[in-house]
Coordinates of C-alpha atoms and ligand atoms in Angstrom, one line a residue:
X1 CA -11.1 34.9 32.4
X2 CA -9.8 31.6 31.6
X3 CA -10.5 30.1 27.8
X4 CA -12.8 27.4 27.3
X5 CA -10.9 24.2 26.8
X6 CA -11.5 21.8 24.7
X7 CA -10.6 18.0 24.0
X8 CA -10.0 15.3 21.1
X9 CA -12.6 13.1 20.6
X10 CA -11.7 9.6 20.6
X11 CA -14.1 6.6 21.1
X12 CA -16.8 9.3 22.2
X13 CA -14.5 10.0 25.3
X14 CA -13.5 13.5 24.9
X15 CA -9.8 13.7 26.3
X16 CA -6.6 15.4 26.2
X17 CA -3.9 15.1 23.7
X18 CA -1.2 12.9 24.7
X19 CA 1.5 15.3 23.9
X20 CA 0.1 17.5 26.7
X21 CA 0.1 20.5 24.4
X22 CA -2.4 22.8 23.4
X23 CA -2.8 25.6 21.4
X24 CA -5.4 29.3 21.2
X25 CA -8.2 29.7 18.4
X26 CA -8.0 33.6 17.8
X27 CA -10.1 35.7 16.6
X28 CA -8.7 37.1 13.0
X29 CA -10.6 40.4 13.4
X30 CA -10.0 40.9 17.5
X31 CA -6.5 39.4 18.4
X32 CA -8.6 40.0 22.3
X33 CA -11.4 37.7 21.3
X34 CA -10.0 34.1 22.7
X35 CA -12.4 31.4 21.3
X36 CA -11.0 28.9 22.6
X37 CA -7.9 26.9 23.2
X38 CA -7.7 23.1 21.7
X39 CA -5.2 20.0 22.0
X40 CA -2.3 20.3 19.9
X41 CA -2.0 16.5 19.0
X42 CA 0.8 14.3 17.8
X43 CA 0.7 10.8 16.4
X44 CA -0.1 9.0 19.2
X45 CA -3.5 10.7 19.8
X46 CA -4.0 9.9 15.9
X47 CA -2.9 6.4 16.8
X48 CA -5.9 6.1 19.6
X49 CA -8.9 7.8 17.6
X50 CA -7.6 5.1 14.2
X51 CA -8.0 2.4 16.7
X52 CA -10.8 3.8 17.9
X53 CA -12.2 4.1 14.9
X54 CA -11.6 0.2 13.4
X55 CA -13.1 -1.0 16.3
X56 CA -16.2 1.3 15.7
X57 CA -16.5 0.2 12.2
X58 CA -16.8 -3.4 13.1
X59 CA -20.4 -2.1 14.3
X60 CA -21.1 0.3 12.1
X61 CA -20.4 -0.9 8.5
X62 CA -23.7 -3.2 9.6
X63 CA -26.2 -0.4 10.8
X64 CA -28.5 -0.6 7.4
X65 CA -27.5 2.3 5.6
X66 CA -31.3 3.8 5.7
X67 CA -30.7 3.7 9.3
X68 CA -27.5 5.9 8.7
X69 CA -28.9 8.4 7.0
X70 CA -31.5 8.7 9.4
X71 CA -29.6 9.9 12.1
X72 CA -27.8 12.5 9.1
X73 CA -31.1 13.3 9.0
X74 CA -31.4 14.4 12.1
X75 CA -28.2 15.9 12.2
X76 CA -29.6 18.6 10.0
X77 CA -32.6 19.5 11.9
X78 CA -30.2 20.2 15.0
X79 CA -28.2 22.0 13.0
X80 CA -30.8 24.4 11.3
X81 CA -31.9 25.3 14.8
X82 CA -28.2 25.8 15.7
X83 CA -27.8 27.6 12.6
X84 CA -27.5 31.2 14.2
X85 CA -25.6 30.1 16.6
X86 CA -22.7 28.3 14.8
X87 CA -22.6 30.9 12.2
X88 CA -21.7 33.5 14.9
X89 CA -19.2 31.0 16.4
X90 CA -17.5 30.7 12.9
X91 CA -17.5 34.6 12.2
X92 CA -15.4 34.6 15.6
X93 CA -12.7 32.2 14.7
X94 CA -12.7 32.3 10.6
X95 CA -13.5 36.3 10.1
X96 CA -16.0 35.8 7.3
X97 CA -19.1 37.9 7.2
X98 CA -21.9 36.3 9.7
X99 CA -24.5 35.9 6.1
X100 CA -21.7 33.9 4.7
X101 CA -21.5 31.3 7.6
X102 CA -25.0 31.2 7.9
X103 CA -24.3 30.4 4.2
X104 CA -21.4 27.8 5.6
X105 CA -23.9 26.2 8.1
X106 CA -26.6 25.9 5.3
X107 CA -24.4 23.9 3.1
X108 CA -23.6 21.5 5.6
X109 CA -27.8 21.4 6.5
X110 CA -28.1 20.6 2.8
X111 CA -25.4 17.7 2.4
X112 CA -26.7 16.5 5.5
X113 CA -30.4 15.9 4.1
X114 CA -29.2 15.2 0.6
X115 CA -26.5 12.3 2.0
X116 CA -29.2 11.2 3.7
X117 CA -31.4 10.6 1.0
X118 CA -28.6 8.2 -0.4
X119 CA -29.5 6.1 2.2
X120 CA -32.3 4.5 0.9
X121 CA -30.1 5.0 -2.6
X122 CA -26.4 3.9 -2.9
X123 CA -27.2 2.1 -6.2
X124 CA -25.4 -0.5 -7.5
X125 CA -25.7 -2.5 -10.6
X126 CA -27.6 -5.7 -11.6
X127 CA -26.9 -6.6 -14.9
X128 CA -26.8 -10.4 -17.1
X129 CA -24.0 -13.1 -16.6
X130 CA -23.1 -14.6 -19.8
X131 CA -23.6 -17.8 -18.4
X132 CA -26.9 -19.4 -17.6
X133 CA -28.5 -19.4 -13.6
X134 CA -25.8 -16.8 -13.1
X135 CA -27.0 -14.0 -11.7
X136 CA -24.4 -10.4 -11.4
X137 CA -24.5 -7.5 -9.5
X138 CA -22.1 -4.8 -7.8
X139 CA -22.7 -3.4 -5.0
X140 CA -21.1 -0.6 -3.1
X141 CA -18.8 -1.3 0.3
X142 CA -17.2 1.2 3.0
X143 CA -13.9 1.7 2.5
X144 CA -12.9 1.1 6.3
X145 CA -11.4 4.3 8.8
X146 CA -11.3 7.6 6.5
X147 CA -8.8 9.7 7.5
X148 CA -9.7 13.5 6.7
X149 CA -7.9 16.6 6.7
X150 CA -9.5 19.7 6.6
X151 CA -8.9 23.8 5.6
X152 CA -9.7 26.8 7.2
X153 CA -12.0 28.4 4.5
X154 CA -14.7 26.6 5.0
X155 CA -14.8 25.8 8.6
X156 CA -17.9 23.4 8.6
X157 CA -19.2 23.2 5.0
X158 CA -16.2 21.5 4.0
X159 CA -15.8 18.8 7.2
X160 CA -19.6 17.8 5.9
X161 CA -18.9 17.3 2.7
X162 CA -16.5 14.8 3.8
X163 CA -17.9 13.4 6.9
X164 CA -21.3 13.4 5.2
X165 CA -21.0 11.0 2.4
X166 CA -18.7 8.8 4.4
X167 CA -20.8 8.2 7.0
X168 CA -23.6 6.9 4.8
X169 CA -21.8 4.8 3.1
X170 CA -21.0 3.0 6.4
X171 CA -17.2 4.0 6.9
X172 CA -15.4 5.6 10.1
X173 CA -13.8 8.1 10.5
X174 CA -10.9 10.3 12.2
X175 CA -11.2 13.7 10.9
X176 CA -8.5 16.8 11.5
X177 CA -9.4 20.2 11.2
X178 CA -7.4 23.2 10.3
X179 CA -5.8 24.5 13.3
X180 CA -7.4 28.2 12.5
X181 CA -10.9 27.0 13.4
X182 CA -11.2 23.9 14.9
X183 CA -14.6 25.0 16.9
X184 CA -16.5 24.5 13.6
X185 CA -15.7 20.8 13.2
X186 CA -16.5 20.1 16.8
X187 CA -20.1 21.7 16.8
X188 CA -20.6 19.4 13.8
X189 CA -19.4 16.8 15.1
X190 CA -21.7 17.6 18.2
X191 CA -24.5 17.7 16.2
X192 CA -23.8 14.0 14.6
X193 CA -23.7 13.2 17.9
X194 CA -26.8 14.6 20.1
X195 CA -28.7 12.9 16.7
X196 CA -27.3 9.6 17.3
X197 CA -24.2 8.7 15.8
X198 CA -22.6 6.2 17.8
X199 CA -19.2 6.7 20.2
X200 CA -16.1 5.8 17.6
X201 CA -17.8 6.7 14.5
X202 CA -15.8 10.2 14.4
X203 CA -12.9 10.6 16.1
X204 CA -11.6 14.5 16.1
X205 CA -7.9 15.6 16.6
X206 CA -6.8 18.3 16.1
X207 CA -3.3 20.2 16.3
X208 CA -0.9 21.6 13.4
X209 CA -0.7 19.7 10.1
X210 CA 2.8 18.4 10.6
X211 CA 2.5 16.8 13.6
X212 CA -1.4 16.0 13.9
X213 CA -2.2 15.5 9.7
X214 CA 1.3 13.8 8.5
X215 CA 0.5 10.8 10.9
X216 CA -3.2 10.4 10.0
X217 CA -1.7 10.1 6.0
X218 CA 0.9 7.3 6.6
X219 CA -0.9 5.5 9.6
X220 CA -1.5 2.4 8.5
X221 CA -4.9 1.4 9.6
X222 CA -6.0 4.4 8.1
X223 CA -7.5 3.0 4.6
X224 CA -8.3 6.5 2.6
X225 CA -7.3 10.1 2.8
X226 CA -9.6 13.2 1.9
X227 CA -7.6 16.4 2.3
X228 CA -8.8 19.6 1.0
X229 CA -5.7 22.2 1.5
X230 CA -2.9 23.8 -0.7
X231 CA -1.1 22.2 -3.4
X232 CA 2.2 22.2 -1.4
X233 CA 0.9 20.4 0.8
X234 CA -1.8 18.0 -1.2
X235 CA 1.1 16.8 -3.4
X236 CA 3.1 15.6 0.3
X237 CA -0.3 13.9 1.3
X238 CA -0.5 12.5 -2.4
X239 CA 2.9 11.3 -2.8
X240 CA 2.8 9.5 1.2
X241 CA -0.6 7.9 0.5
X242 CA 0.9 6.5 -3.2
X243 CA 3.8 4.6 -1.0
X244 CA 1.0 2.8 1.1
X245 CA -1.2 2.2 -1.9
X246 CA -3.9 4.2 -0.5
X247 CA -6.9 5.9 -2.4
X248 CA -6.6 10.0 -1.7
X249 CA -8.6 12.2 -2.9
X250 CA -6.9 16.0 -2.8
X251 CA -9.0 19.4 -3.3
X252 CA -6.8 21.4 -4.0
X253 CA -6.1 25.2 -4.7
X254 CA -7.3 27.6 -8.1
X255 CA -6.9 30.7 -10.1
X256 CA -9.9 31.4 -11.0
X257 CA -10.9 33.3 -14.3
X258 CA -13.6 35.1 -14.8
X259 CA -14.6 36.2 -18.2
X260 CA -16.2 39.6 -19.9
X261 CA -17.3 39.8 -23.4
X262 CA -18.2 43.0 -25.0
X263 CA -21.5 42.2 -24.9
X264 CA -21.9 41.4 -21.5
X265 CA -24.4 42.9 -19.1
X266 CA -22.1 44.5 -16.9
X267 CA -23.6 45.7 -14.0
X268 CA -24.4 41.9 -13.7
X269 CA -20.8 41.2 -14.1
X270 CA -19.9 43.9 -11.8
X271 CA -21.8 42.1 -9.2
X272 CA -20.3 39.0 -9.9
X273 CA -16.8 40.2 -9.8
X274 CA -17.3 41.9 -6.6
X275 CA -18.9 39.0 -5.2
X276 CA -16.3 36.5 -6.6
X277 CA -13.0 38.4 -5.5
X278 CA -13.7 39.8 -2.7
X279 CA -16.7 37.6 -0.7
X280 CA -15.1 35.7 2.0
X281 CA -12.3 37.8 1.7
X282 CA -11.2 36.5 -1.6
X283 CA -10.0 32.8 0.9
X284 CA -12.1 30.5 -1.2
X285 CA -10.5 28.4 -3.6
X286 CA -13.0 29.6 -6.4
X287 CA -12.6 33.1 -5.6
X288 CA -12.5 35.6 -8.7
X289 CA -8.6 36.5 -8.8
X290 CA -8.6 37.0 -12.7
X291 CA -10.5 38.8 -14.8
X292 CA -10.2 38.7 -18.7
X293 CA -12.0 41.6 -19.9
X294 CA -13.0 42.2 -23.8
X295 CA -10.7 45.2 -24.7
X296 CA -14.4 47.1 -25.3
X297 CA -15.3 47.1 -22.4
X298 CA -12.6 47.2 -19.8
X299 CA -12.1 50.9 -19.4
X300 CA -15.5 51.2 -17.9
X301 CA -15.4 48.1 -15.8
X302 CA -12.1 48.8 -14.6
X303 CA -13.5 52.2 -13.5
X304 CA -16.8 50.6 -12.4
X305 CA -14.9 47.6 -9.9
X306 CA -12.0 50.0 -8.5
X307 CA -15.3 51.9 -7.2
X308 CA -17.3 49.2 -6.1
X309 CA -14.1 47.8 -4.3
X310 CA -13.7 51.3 -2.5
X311 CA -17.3 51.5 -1.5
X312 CA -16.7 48.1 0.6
X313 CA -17.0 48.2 3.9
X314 CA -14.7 46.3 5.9
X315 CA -14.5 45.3 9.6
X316 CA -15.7 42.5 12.3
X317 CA -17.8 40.2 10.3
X318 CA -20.0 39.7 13.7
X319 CA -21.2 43.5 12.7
X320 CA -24.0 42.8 9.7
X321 CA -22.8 46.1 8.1
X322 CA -20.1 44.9 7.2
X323 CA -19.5 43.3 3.9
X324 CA -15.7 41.9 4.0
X325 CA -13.9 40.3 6.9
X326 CA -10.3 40.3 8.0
X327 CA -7.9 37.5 6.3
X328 CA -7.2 34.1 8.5
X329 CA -4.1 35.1 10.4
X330 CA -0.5 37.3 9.5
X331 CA 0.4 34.5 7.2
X332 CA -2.3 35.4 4.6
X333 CA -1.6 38.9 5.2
X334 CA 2.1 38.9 4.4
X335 CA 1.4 36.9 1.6
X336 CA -0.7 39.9 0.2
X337 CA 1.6 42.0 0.5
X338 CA 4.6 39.5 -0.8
X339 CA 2.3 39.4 -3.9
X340 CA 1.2 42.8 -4.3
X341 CA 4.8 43.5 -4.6
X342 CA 5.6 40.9 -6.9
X343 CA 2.6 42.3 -9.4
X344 CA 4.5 45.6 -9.0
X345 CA 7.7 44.5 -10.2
X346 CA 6.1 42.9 -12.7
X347 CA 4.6 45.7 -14.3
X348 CA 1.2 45.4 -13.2
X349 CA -0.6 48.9 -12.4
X350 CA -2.2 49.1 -8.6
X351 CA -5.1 50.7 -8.8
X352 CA -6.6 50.1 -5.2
X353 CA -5.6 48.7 -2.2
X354 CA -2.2 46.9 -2.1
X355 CA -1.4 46.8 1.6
X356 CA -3.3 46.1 5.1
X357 CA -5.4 47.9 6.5
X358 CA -4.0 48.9 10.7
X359 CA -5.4 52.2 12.0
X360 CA -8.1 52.1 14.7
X361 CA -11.1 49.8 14.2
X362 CA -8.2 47.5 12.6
X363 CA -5.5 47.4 14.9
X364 CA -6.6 44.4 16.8
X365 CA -7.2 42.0 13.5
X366 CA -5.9 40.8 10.4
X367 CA -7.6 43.3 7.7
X368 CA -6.4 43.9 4.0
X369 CA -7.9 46.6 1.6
X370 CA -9.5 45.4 -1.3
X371 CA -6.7 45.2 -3.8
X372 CA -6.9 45.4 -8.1
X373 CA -4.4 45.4 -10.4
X374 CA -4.9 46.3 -13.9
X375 CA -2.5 45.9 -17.1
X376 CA -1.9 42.4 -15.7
X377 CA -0.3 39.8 -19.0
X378 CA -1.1 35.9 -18.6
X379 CA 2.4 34.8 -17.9
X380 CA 3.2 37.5 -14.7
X381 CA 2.9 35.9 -10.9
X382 CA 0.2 37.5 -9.9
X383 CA -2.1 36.0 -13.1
X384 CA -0.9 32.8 -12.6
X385 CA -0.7 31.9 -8.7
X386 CA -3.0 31.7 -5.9
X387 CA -2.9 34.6 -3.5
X388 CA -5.7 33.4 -1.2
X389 CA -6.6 36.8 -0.3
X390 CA -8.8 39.8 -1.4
X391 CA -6.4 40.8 -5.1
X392 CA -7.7 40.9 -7.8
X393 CA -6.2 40.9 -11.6
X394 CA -7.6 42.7 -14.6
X395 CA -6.6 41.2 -18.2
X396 CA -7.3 43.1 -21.1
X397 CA -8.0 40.5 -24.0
X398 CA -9.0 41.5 -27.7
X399 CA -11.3 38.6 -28.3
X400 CA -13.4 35.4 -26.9
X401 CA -10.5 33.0 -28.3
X402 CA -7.6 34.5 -26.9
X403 CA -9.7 35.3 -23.1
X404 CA -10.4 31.2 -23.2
X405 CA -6.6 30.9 -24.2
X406 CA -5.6 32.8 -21.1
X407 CA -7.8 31.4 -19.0
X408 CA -6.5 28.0 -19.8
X409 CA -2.8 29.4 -19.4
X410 CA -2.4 28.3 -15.7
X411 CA -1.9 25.0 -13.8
X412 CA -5.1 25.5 -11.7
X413 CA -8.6 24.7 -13.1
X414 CA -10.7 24.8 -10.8
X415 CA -14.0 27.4 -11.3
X416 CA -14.4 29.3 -13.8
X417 CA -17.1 32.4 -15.6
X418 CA -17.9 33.6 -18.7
X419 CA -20.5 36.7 -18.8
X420 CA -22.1 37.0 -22.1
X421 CA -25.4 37.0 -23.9
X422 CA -24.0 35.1 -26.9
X423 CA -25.4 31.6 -26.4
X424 CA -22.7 30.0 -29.2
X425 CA -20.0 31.8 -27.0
X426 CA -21.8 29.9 -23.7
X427 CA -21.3 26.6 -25.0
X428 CA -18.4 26.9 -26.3
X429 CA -16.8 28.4 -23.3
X430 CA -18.6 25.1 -21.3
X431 CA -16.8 22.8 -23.7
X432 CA -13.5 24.8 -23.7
X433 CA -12.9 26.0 -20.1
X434 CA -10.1 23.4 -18.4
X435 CA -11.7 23.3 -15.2
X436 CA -14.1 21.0 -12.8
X437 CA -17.0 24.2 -12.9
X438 CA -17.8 26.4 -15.3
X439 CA -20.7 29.4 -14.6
X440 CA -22.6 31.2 -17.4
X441 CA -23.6 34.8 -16.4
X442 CA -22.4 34.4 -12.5
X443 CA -19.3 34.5 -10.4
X444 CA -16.9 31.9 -10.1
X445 CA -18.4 30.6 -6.9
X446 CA -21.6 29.3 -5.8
X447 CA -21.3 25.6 -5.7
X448 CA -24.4 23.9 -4.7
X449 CA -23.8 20.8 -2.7
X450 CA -25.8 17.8 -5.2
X451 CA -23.6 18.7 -7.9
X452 CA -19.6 17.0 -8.5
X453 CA -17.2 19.9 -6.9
X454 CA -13.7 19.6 -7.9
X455 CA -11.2 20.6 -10.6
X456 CA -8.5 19.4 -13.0
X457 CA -4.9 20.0 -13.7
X458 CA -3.1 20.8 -10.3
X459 CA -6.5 21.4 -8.5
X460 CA -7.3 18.0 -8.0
X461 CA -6.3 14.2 -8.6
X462 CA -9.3 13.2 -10.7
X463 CA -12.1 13.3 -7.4
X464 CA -14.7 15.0 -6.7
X465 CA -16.8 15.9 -3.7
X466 CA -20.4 16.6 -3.3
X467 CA -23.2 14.4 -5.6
X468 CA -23.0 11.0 -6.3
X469 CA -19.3 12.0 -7.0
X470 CA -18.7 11.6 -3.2
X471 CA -20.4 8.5 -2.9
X472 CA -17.6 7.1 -5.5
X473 CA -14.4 7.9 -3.0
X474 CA -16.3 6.7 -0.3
X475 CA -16.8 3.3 -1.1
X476 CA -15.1 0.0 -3.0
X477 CA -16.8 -1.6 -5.7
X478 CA -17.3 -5.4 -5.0
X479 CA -18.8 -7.3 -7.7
X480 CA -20.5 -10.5 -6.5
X481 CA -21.8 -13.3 -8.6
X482 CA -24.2 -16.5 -7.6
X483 CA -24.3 -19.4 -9.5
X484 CA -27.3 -21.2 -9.2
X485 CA -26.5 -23.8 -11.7
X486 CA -25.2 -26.7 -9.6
X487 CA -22.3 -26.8 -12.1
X488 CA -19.2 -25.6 -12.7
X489 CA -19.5 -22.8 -15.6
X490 CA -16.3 -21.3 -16.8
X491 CA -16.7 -17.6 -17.9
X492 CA -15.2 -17.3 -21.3
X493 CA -14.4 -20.7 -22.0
X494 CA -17.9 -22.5 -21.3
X495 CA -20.8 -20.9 -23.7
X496 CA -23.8 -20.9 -21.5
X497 CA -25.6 -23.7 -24.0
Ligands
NAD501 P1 -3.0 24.1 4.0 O1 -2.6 23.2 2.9 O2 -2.0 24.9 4.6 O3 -3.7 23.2 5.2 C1 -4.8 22.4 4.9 C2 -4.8 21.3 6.0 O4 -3.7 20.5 5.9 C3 -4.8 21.9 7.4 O5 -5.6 21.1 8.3 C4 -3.3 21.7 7.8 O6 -3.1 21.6 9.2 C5 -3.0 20.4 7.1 N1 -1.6 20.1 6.9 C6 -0.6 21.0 6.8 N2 0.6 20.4 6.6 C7 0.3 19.1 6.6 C8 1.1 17.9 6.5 N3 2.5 18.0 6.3 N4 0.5 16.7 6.5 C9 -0.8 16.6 6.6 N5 -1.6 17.7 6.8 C10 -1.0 18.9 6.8 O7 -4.2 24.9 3.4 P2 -5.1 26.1 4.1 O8 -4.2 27.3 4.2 O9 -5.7 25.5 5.3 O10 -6.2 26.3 3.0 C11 -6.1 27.1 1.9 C12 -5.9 26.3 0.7 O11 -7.0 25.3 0.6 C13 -5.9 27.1 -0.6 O12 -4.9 26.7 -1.4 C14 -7.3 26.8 -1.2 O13 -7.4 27.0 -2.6 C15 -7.5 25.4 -0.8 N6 -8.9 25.0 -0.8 C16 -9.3 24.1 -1.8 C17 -10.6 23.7 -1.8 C18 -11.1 22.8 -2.9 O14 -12.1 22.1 -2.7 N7 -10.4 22.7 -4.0 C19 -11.5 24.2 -0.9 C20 -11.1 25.1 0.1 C21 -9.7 25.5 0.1

């Protein structure tokens, strides 16, 4: 059987990539399973879809933005009935569970209908001149053609918080998804379009980051960058998009800590930890990979979560028994193991899991066991860098002070938990925590999509996604002033007498 090919989307023609190239979307749990195979793209495919995009912007920066967001709008109805469908299409190339891209397509249902609301929104400011029949306001502008790059994590959830926002606030865009599940972005994308959206508005390429994401960075008529990816690679996109002066907003990777005082529900906490390092395969960037546990209680929630882990069941995430997929590709899985190995050296004690998983039902996909490591200290590897896969470290701590202390030890800061009933210890975790989320009595993920997502530290450069925080990248801040005096007034020289 031959695979389904697919084309970039440029101008609202969908065509071949200029290099000629193309490359296979695999199934991570059945290396069988061909979803489809995709144009591997160089810079002059990104070079079309920018111009492509400039010249659709010269249109579409004047649709009134209610008008926008109606056709977001509609763009989420399609999508919830597509819902099923898409989810299923994302388990096959990403791995996840299907009730976690059902969870994927929801979020980018609700960014759609809340982005759309900011249609009729978008506020700016009117406030006094200091001069008389002056009258001052700001108002919010596109920022031009958006250049967006994407990861494999969150195959459609993250592509919407980015195309999303941008669209309503009138801008264009050329938007590259990660080559491990390109299929996602292009039934969004297909969506924007059955509602409406306009040939030229988005403008998909996709291919390998070097080659198909380097040249959407430094192209000049590309005015901003969102990436959401690794930190090895965010600080290249950073440091290319400071030598053209342009805005870039990086999302970025985290080490998420999870805390457990002694007076902690912790069955509740067992949920959450279970939940937190281990859904989505422990590939999100707020997954649970430490736990600090209050020296009281960590002998029985050690005991408690080694259990719970071995009790998962792991497999095909299109099977809805299941309850943890197979990792992205061989990459993520030797990384695993890489680190598994480093925590052992270290000192740290393996209590479960440690190494893939191959025999039978796995020997077609990319599966690793549920892996914890207990007697971890702050300063080894494996507490302080991001394994992107299903480990998990346990920190013994012998109070609140010194948990927040490690918690804070680390150059990530992302998400981050406290489970306790002590409401002093709640806010003061809120106000201590270094990171962009903190959660009181649940896991370390869960972002909903109206609030700022984002973190600090080597997470992120200072931006956020989702809410009104999004609405901030996507647009420039013009301040405009009409003077209705029929006279020259000089602000801070004349006095408005
Ligand atoms: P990655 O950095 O390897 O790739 C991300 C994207 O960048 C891909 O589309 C890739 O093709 C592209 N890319 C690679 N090299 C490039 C280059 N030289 N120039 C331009 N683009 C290039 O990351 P990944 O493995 O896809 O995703 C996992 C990482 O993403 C983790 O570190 C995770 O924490 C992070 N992440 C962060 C957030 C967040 O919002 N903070 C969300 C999800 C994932």
């Amino acid at each position: 059987m031959s695979n389904h090919l697919y084309k970039n989307l440029i101008g609202g023609e969908w065509v071949p990539a200029r290099t000629g190239k193309t490359f296979l979307n695999v199934n991570p749990a059945d290396s069988d399973d061909i979803v489809g195979e995709f144009p591997s793209s160089g810079a002059e495919d990104v070079d079309a879809a920018v111009t492509a995009a400039a010249i659709a912007w010269q249109t579409w920066r004047l649709v009134p933005a209610p008008k926008r967001a109606e056709i977001l709008y509609r763009t989420g109805e399609i999508l919830t009935q597509r819902k099923e469908q898409y989810a299923r299409e994302m388990t096959r190339e990403m791995g996840k569970v299907l009730s976690e891209t059902r969870g994927d397509v929801q979020e980018a249902i609700d960014t759609a209908y809340y982005m759309a609301g900011e249609g009729r929104r978008l506020f700016g400011q009117t406030t006094p001149s200091e001069l008389r029949s002056k009258f001052a306001m700001s108002v919010r502008m596109p920022v031009g053609v958006v250049g967006m790059i994407a990861p494999w994590n969150f195959p459609m959830a993250i592509p919407s918080w980015k195309l999303f926002p941008a669209l309503v606030c009138g801008n264009t865009c050329v938007i590259k998804p990660a080559e491990d599940t390109p299929l996602s972005t292009f039934n969004l994308v297909q969506s924007l379009m059955d509602a409406g959206l306009p040939p030229g508005v988005v403008n998909i390429v996709t291919g390998f980051g070097p080659d198909a994401g380097a040249p959407i960075v430094s192209h000049p008529g590309v005015r901003a960058i969102s990436f959401t990816g690794s930190s090895e690679v965010g600080r290249m996109v950073g440091q290319t998009a400071a030598g053209n002066f342009k805005p870039c907003s990086l999302e970025m990777g985290g080490k998420n800590a999870m805390i457990v005082l002694e007076d902690a529900n912790i069955d509740l906490a067992l949920d959450g930890a279970l939940w937190g390092a281990f859904g989505t395969t422990g590939q999100r960037c707020t997954a649970t990979s430490r736990i600090l546990l209050h020296k009281k209680i960590a002998a029985e929630f050690t005991e408690k979560l080694v259990a719970r882990a071995d009790a998962l069941k792991v497999g095909n995430g299109l099977d809805e028994a299941v309850q943890m997929g197979p990792q992205i590709n061989q990459q993520q899985i030797e990384t695993s193991i890489r680190y598994c190995g480093i925590a052992q050296k270290e000192g740290a004690k393996l209590l479960t899991g440690g190494s893939p998983l191959e025999d039978g039902t796995f020997d077609k996909g990319h599966f690793f066991a549920p892996t914890v490591f207990a007697g971890v200290k702050p300063g080894m590897r494996i507490a302080r860098e991001e394994v992107f896969g299903p480990v998990v470290a346990l920190i013994e701590c012998t109070d609140f002070d010194e948990a927040i202390e490690a918690a804070n030890s680390i150059q990530y800061g992302l998400s981050t938990a406290l489970y306790s009933r002590d409401v002093n210890k709640a806010f003061r975790a809120i106000r201590d925590l270094e990171a962009g989320i903190t959660y009181v009595n649940a896991p370390t993920i869960g972002a909903e999509v109206h609030l700022p997502f984002g973190g600090v530290k080597q997470t992120g450069n200072g931006h956020r996604e989702g809410g009104t925080g999004a609405l901030d990248f996507y647009t420039t801040w013009k301040s405009v002033y009409v003077d209705y005096s029929d006279k020259l007034q000089r602000a801070q020289i004349d006095t408005g007498e």
